[in-house]
XYZ file of C-alpha atoms in Angstrom:
564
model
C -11.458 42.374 -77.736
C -11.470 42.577 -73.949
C -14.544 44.974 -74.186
C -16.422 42.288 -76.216
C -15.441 39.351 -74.021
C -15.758 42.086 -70.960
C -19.772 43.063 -72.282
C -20.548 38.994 -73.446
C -19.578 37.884 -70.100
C -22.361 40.319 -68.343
C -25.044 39.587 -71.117
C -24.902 36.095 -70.672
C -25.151 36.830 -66.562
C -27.989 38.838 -66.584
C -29.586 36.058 -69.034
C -28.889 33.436 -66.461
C -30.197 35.811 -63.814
C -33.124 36.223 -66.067
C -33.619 32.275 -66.688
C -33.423 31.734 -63.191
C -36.184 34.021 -61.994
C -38.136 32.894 -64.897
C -37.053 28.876 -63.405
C -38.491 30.359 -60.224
C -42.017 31.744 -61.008
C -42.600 28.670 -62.924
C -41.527 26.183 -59.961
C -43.607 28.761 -57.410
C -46.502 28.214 -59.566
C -46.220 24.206 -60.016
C -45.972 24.355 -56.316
C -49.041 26.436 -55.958
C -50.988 24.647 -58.533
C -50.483 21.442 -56.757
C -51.444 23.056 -53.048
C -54.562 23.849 -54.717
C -55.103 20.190 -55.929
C -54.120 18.785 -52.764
C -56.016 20.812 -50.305
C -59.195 19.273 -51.869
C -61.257 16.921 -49.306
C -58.905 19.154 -46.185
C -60.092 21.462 -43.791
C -58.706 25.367 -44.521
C -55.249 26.726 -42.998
C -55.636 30.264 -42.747
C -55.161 32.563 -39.948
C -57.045 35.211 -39.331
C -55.836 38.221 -37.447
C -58.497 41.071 -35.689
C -57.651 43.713 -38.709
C -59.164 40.617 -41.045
C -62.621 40.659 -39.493
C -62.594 44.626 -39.734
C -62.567 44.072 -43.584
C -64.123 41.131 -44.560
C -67.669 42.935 -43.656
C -66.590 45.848 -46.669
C -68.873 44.195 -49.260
C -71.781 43.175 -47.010
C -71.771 46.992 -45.963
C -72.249 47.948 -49.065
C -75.031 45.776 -50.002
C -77.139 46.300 -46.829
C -80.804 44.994 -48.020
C -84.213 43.772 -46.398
C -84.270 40.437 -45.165
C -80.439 39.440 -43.676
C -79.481 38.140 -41.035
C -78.575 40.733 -38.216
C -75.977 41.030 -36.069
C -77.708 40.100 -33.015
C -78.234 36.705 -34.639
C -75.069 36.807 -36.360
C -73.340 36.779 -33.121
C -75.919 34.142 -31.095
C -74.426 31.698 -33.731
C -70.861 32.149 -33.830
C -71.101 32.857 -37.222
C -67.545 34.381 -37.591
C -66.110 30.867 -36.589
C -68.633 29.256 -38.701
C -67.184 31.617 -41.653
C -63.800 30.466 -40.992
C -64.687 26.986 -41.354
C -65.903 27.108 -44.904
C -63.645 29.992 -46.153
C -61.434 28.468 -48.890
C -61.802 31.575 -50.930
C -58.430 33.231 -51.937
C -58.914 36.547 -53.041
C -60.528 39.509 -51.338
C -63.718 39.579 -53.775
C -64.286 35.916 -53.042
C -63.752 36.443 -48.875
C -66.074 39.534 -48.984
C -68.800 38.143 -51.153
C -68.842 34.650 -48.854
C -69.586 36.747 -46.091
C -72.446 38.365 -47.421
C -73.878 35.280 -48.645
C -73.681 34.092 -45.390
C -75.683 36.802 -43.866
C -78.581 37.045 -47.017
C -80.549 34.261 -47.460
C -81.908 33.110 -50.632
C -84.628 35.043 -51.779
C -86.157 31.803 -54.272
C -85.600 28.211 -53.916
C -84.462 28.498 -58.228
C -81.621 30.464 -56.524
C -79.918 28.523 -54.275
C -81.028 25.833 -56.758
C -78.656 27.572 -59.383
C -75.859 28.030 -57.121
C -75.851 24.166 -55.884
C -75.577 23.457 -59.678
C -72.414 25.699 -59.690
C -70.946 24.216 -56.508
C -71.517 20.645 -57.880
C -69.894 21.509 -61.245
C -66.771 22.997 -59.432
C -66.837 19.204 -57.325
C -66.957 17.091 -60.475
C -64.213 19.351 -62.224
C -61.594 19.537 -60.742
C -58.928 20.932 -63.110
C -61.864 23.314 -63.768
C -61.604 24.315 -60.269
C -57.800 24.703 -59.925
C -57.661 27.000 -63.374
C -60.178 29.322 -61.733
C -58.785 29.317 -58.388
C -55.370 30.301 -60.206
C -57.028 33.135 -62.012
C -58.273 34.646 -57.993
C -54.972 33.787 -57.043
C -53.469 36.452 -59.402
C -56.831 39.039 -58.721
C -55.234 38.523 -54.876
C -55.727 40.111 -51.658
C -56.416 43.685 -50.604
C -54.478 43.411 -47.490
C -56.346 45.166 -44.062
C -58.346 47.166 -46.350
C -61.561 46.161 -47.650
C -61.513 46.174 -51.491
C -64.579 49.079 -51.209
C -62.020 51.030 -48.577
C -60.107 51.224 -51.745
C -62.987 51.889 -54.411
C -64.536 54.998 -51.753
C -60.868 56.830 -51.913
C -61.384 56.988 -55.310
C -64.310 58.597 -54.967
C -62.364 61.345 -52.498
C -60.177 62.969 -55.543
C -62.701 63.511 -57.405
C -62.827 64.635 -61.057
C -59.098 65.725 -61.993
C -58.031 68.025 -65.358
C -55.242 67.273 -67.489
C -55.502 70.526 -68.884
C -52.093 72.096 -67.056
C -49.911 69.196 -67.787
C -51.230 69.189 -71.343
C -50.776 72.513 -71.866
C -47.000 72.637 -70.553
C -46.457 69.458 -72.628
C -47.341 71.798 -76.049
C -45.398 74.189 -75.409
C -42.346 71.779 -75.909
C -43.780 72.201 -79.112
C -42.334 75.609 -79.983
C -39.019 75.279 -77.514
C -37.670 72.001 -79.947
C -38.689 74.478 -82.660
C -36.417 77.093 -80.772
C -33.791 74.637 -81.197
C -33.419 75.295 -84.896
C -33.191 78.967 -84.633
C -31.218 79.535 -81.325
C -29.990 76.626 -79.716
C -29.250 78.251 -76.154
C -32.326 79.443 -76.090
C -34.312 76.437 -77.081
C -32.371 74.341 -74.332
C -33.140 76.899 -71.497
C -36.809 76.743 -72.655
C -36.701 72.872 -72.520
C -35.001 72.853 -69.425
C -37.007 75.180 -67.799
C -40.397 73.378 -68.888
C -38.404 69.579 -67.582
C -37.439 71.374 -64.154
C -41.344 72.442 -63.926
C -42.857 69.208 -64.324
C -40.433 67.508 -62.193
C -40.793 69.531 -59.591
C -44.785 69.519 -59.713
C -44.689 65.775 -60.459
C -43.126 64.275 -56.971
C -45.694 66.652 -54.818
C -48.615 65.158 -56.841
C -47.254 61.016 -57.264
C -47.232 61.429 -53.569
C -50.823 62.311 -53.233
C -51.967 59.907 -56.047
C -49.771 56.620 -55.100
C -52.077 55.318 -52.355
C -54.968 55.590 -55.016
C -53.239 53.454 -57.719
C -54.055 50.660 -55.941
C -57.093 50.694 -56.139
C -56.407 51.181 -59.934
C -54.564 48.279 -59.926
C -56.963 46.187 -58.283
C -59.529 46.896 -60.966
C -57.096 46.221 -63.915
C -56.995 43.214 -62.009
C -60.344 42.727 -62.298
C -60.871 42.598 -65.754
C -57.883 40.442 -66.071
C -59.921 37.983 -64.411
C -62.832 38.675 -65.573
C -61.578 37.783 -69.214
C -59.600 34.915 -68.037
C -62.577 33.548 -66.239
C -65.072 34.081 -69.230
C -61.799 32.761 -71.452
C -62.224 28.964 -69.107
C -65.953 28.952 -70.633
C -67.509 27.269 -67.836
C -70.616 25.466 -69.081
C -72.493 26.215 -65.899
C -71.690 29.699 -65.804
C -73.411 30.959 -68.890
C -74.964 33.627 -66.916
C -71.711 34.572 -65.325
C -70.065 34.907 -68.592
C -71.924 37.210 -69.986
C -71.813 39.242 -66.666
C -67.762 39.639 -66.981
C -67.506 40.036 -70.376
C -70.348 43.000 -70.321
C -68.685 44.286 -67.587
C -65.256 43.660 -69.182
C -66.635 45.731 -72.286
C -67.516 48.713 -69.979
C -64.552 49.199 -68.196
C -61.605 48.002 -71.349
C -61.666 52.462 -72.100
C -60.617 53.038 -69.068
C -57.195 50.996 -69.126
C -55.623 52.634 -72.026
C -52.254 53.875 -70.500
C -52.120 51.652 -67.913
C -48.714 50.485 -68.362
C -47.544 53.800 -67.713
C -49.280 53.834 -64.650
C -48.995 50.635 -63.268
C -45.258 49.079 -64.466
C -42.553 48.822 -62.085
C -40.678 51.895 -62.413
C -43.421 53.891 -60.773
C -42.931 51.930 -57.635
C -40.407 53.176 -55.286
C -38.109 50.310 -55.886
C -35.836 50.544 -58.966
C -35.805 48.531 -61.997
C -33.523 47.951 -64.985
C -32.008 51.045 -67.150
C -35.168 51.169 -69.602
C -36.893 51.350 -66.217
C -35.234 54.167 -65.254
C -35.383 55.507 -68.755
C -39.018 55.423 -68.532
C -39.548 57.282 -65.101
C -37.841 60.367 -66.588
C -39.879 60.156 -69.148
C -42.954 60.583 -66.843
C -41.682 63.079 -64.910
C -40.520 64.985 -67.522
C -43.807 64.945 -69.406
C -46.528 63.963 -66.656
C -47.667 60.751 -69.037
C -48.263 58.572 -65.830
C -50.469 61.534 -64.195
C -52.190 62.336 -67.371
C -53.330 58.196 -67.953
C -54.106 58.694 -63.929
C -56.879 60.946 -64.318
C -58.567 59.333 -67.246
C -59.159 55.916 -66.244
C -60.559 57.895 -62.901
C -62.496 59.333 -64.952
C -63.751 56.472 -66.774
C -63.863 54.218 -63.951
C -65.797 56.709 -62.119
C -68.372 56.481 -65.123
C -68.672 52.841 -64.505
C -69.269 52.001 -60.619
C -71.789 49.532 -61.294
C -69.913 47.578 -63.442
C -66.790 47.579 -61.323
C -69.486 46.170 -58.375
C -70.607 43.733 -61.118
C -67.380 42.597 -61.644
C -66.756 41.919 -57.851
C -70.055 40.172 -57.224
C -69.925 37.899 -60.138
C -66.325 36.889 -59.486
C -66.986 36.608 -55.532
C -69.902 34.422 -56.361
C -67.942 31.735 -58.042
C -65.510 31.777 -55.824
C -67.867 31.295 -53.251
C -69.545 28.340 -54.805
C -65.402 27.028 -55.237
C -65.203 27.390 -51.448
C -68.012 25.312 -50.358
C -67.114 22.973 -53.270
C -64.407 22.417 -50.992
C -66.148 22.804 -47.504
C -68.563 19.813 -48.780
C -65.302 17.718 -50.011
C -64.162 17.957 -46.571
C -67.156 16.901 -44.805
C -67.369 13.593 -47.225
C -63.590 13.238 -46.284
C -64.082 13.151 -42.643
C -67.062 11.343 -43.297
C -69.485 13.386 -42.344
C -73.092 13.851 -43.574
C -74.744 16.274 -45.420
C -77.619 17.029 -47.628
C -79.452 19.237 -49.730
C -82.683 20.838 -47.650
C -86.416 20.418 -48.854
C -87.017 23.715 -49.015
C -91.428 23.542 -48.977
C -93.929 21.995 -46.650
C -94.584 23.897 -43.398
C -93.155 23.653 -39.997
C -89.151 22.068 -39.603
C -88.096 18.839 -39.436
C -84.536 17.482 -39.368
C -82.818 14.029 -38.867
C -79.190 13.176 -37.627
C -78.532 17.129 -37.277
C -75.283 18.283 -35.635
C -73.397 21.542 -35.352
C -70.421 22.393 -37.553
C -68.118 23.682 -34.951
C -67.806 20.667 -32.665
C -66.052 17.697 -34.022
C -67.134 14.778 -32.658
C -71.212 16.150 -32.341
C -74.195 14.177 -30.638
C -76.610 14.340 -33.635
C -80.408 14.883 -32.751
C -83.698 15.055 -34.964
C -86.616 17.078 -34.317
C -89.925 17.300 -36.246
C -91.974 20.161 -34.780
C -95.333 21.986 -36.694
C -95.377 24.208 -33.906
C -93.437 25.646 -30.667
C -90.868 24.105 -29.348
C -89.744 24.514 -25.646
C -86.662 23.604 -24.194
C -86.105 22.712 -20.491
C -83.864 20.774 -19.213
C -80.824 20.619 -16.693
C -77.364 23.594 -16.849
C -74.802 22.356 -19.991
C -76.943 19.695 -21.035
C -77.166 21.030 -24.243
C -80.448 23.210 -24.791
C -78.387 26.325 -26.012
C -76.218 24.305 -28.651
C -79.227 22.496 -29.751
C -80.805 25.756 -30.707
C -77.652 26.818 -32.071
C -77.421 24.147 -34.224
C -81.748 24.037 -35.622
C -80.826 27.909 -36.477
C -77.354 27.229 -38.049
C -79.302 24.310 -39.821
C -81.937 27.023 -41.501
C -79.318 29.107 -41.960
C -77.339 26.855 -44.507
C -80.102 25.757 -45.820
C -81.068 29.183 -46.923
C -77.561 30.226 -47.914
C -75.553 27.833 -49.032
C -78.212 24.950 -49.886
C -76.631 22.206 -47.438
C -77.534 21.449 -44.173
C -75.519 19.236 -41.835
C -77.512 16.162 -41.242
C -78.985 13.585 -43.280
C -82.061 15.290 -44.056
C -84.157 18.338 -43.916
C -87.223 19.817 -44.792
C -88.893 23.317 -43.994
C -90.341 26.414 -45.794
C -87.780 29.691 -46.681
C -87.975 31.689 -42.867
C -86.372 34.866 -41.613
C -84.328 33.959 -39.029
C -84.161 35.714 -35.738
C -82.542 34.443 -32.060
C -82.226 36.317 -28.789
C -79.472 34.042 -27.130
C -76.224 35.111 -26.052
C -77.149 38.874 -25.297
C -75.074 40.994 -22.827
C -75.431 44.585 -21.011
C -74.768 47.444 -23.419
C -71.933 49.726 -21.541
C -71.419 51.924 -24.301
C -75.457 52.551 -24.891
C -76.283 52.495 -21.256
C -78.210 49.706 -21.480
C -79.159 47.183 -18.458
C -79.159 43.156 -19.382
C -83.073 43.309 -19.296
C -83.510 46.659 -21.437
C -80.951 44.929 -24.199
C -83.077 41.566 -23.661
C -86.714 42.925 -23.969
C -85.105 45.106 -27.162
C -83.970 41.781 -28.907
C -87.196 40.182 -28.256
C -89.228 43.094 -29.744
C -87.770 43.027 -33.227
C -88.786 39.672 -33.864
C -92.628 40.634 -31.991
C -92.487 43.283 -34.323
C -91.565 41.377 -37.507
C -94.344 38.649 -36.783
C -96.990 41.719 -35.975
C -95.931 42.772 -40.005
C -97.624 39.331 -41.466
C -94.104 39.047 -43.977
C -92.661 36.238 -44.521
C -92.712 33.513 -41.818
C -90.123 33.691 -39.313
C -88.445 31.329 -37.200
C -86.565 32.165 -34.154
C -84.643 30.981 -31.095
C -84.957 32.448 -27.679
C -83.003 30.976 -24.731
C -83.688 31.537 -21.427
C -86.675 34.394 -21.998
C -86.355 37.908 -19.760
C -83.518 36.108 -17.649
C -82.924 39.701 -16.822
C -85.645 40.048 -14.155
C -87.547 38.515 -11.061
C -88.883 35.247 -11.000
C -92.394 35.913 -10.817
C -92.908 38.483 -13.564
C -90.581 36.255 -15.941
C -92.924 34.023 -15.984
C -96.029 35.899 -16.388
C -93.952 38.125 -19.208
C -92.173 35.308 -20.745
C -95.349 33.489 -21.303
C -97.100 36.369 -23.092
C -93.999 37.251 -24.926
C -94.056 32.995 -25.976
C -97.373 32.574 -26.685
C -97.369 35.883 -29.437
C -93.927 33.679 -30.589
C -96.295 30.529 -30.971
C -98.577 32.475 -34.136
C -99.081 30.860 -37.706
C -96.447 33.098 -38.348
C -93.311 32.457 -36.332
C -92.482 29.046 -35.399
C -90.334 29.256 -32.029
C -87.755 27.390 -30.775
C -86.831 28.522 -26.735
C -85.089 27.474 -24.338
C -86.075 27.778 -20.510
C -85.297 26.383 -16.767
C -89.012 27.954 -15.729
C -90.742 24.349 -15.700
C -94.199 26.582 -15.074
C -93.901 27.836 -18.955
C -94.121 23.759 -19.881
C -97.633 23.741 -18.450
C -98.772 27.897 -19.230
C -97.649 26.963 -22.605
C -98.633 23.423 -23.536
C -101.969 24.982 -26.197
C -98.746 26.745 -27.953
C -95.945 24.256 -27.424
C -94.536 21.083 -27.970
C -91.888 19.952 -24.527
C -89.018 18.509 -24.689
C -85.845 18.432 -22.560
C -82.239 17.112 -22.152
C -81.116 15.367 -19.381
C -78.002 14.265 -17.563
C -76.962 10.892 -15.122
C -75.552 12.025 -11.653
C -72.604 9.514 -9.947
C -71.710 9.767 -7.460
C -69.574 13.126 -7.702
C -69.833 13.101 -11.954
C -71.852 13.928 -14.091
C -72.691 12.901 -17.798
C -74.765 14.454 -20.526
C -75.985 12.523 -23.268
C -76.768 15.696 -25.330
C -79.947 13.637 -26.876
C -83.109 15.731 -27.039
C -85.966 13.700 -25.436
C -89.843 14.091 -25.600
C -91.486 15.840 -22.460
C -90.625 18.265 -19.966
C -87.282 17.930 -17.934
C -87.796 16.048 -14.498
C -84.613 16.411 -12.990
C -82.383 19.680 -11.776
C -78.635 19.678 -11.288
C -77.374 22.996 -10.736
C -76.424 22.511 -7.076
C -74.986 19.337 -7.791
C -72.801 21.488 -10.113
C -71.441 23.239 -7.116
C -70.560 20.216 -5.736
C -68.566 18.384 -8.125
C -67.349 22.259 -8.948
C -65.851 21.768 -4.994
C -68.106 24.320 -3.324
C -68.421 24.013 0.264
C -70.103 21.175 1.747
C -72.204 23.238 3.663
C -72.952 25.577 1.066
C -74.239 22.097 -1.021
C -76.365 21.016 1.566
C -78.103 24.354 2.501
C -78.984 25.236 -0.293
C -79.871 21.451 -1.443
C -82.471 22.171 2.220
C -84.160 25.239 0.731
C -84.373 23.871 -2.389
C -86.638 20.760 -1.345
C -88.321 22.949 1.429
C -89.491 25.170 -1.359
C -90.820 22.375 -3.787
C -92.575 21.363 -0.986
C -94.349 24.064 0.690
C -94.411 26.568 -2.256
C -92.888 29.140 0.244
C -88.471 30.332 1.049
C -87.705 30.273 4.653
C -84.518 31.854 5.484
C -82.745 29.221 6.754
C -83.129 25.378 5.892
């Protein structure tokens, strides 16, 4: 009786334990599910560590193609912080395919047209939203490692026989048989066959257990993939059929995943069945066996795996700037939906996505544009901000401002460039290298390009700057390329003005402030402050004035002396 009471007393304990992790899960998802519901209309919380930026790149490396956006211009536009703006993704597929959205435009205006109908959809609906986002939840993370880090060690093993552990597992065959005709001897061949395949099995789970996660992630895969096609999203016929083909493809190569992926091959332990179960594999190889046919089969089946990723990343994607847009209309801040035809650029109210309480300008331009104007009065950022502009408009079918119109461009700056130490390079050969691949892309006749140059061969003397820069410009300033530069060499307002349209920023000196308004005006700039800088920087008095004396002495005889 004490046995009963004794063995009633721990059933109904581990059954509590039991209901209270299953109290737990549920209460972890409520809490989840409602995160996800009220981080709608809020800017994203994540943080993002070095190792993160190391693998986010994974897919866009593996779908290098004509026509992106490279890294020269990837880093002119602080497109990494831009990408952590509008990240609201969740699982590694979405993060990685975001990216490489970001960096390949549109190749058709039907395109982006199809993907704003996907992003509006995923606004309108949102319990739509939240049941997907809950499906990438459980597809997850990949950790440091990009998800194709994980699909190339596959590739390493490559293809692996069964045919050993198959073999020793018939020849427990004839040792059970031994059992009925010599009982010692049957048990010393089972023994000796168990003490085998134990052995063998611990050197080889050790070798395979870094590669069943990338398994794992692809059982994941389909799980989403069906649960996705299961939410029948009526703007995402296309998808649809894209996971469930791929689904199809890959459902062979799961059989025996249990054995490979439960608990009890982890390192931790598990409950008696668990254990039960692990002996069971070593004893008889089953989890090894399973192993090497879904690498097989998913080794058949690469594309679809990719297909899988892509299709899943894209809705994701069109979830996270869903969200990005929500935010903007919570903060109440415009956007719109580009004109994507017509020739030439024009853009009103525009403003830059990184600074949060932006001076919004317009431009219209059919041709050139050059830039002059005073140090930090905002010629770089308003560059910045016409290319991020394009960009988004080309990409992710939004633009910040209130509207904007232009044709479908490759996109090209030469902005923020510094000396190559590792390549040997000088400033000046790195500059004239930058400025060559877009010269060379415009020399093709492609597509039209548009491109962003500040400050042109900064790298060199005064005099041939301006005799190369205006060259280099006026090539820019082709019914090919329209160019947007930036430059403190007034004489390029004048060399240029059959190529170019001027205008400048300006700032109001006080005293010992300054101001910017960070408003583009019409023109060419009329006014210099860089030595005033110095002076509200507190430089030297006598540095201020000297220099202030060769300054004027120059503008007026055309000629340095050496002393003022």
């Amino acid at each position: 009786m004490e046995y009963l009471f004794f063995w009633g007393a721990m059933g109904l304990f581990v059954l509590f334990l039991a209901g209270q992790g299953i109290l737990a899960d549920r209460q972890e998802k409520k809490r989840f599910e409602k995160k996800l519901y009220d981080s709608y209309g809020k800017r994203p919380d994540k943080e993002y560590k070095v190792e993160r930026f190391v693998r986010i790149p994974g897919y866009y490396e593996h779908h290098r193609c004509p026509g992106q956006i490279d890294d020269i211009t990837w880093d002119d536009l602080s497109m990494d912080q831009v990408f952590v703006r509008l990240n609201y993704t969740i699982s590694s597929s979405g993060e990685e395919v975001l990216y490489h959205m970001l960096r390949t435009p549109a190749r058709s205006r039907e395109e982006l047209q199809y993907f704003d109908n996907v992003i509006t959809y995923f606004m309108e609906h949102q319990d739509e939203r939240v049941a997907f986002q809950k499906i990438m939840n459980r597809l997850g993370s990949t950790g440091k490692f990009s998800l194709y880090d994980y699909l190339e060690y596959l590739h390493t093993l490559g293809d692996r026989s069964n045919a050993r552990d198959i073999l020793v597992n018939l020849l427990y065959i004839p040792a059970i048989a031994a059992l009925f005709f010599s009982l010692p001897l049957g048990l010393a061949a089972m023994a000796i066959l168990m003490v085998y395949n134990i052995a063998t099995y611990l050197g080889i789970k050790r070798e395979i257990e870094p590669y069943i996660t990338s398994l794992a992630y692809i059982a994941r895969l389909l799980g989403a993939a069906r649960d996705t096609a299961g939410l029948k999203l009526p703007v995402c016929e296309r998808e649809n059929g894209l996971l469930l083909q791929g689904k199809k493809a890959l459902d062979k190569s799961q059989r025996g995943s249990f054995w490979v992926f439960s608990r009890a091959g982890a390192a931790t332990g598990g409950s008696p069945l668990d254990v039960l179960l692990d002996y069971v594999r070593m004893a008889f190889h089953v989890d090894l066996i399973f192993f090497n046919r879904m690498l097989r089969e998913i080794g058949k089946h690469g594309e679809e795996v990719d297909q899988l990723i892509t299709t899943l990343g894209y809705l994701e994607s069109a979830v996270s700037i869903a969200m990005y847009r929500a935010s903007l209309d919570a903060e109440g801040c415009c956007w719109c939906r580009p004109d994507l035809l017509g020739k030439g650029l024009e853009a009103e109210q525009l403003y830059h996505p990184l600074i949060d309480h932006p001076v919004k300008n317009s431009i219209s331009a059919e041709r050139g544009v050059l830039l002059t104007g005073s140090n930090a009065s905002g010629k770089s950022t308003f560059l910045k901000t016409v290319a991020l502009g394009a960009l988004m408009a080309q990409t992710l079918h939004m633009v910040l401002a209130e509207c904007y119109s232009a044709p479908m461009y490759r996109i090209f700056s030469s902005m923020s460039l510094r000396d190559d130490l590792a390549g040997g390079d000088s400033y000046y050969m790195v500059e004239i290298k930058a400025l060559k691949r877009i010269l060379d892309l415009i020399g093709s006749k492609g597509e039209p390009v548009l491109c962003f140059v500040d400050e042109v061969l900064r790298g060199t003397n005064t005099v041939e700057r301006i005799a190369a820069s205006t060259q280099i410009l006026r090539s820019m300033g082709g019914n090919n390329c329209l160019c947007f530069a930036a430059t403190h060499d007034i004489e390029l307002t004048h060399l240029l003005e059959e190529e170019y349209d001027n205008y400048h920023f300006s700032e109001e000196v006080a005293g010992d402030d300054i101001s910017f308004s960070y408003k583009i005006m019409e023109g060419r700039a009329t006014t210099r402050n860089a030595i005033k800088l110095l002076g509200i920087m507190g430089y030297d008095a006598g540095i201020i004035r000297q220099a202030e004396g060769l300054a004027e002495d120059f503008l007026r005889t055309g000629a340095w002396k050496e002393k003022a």
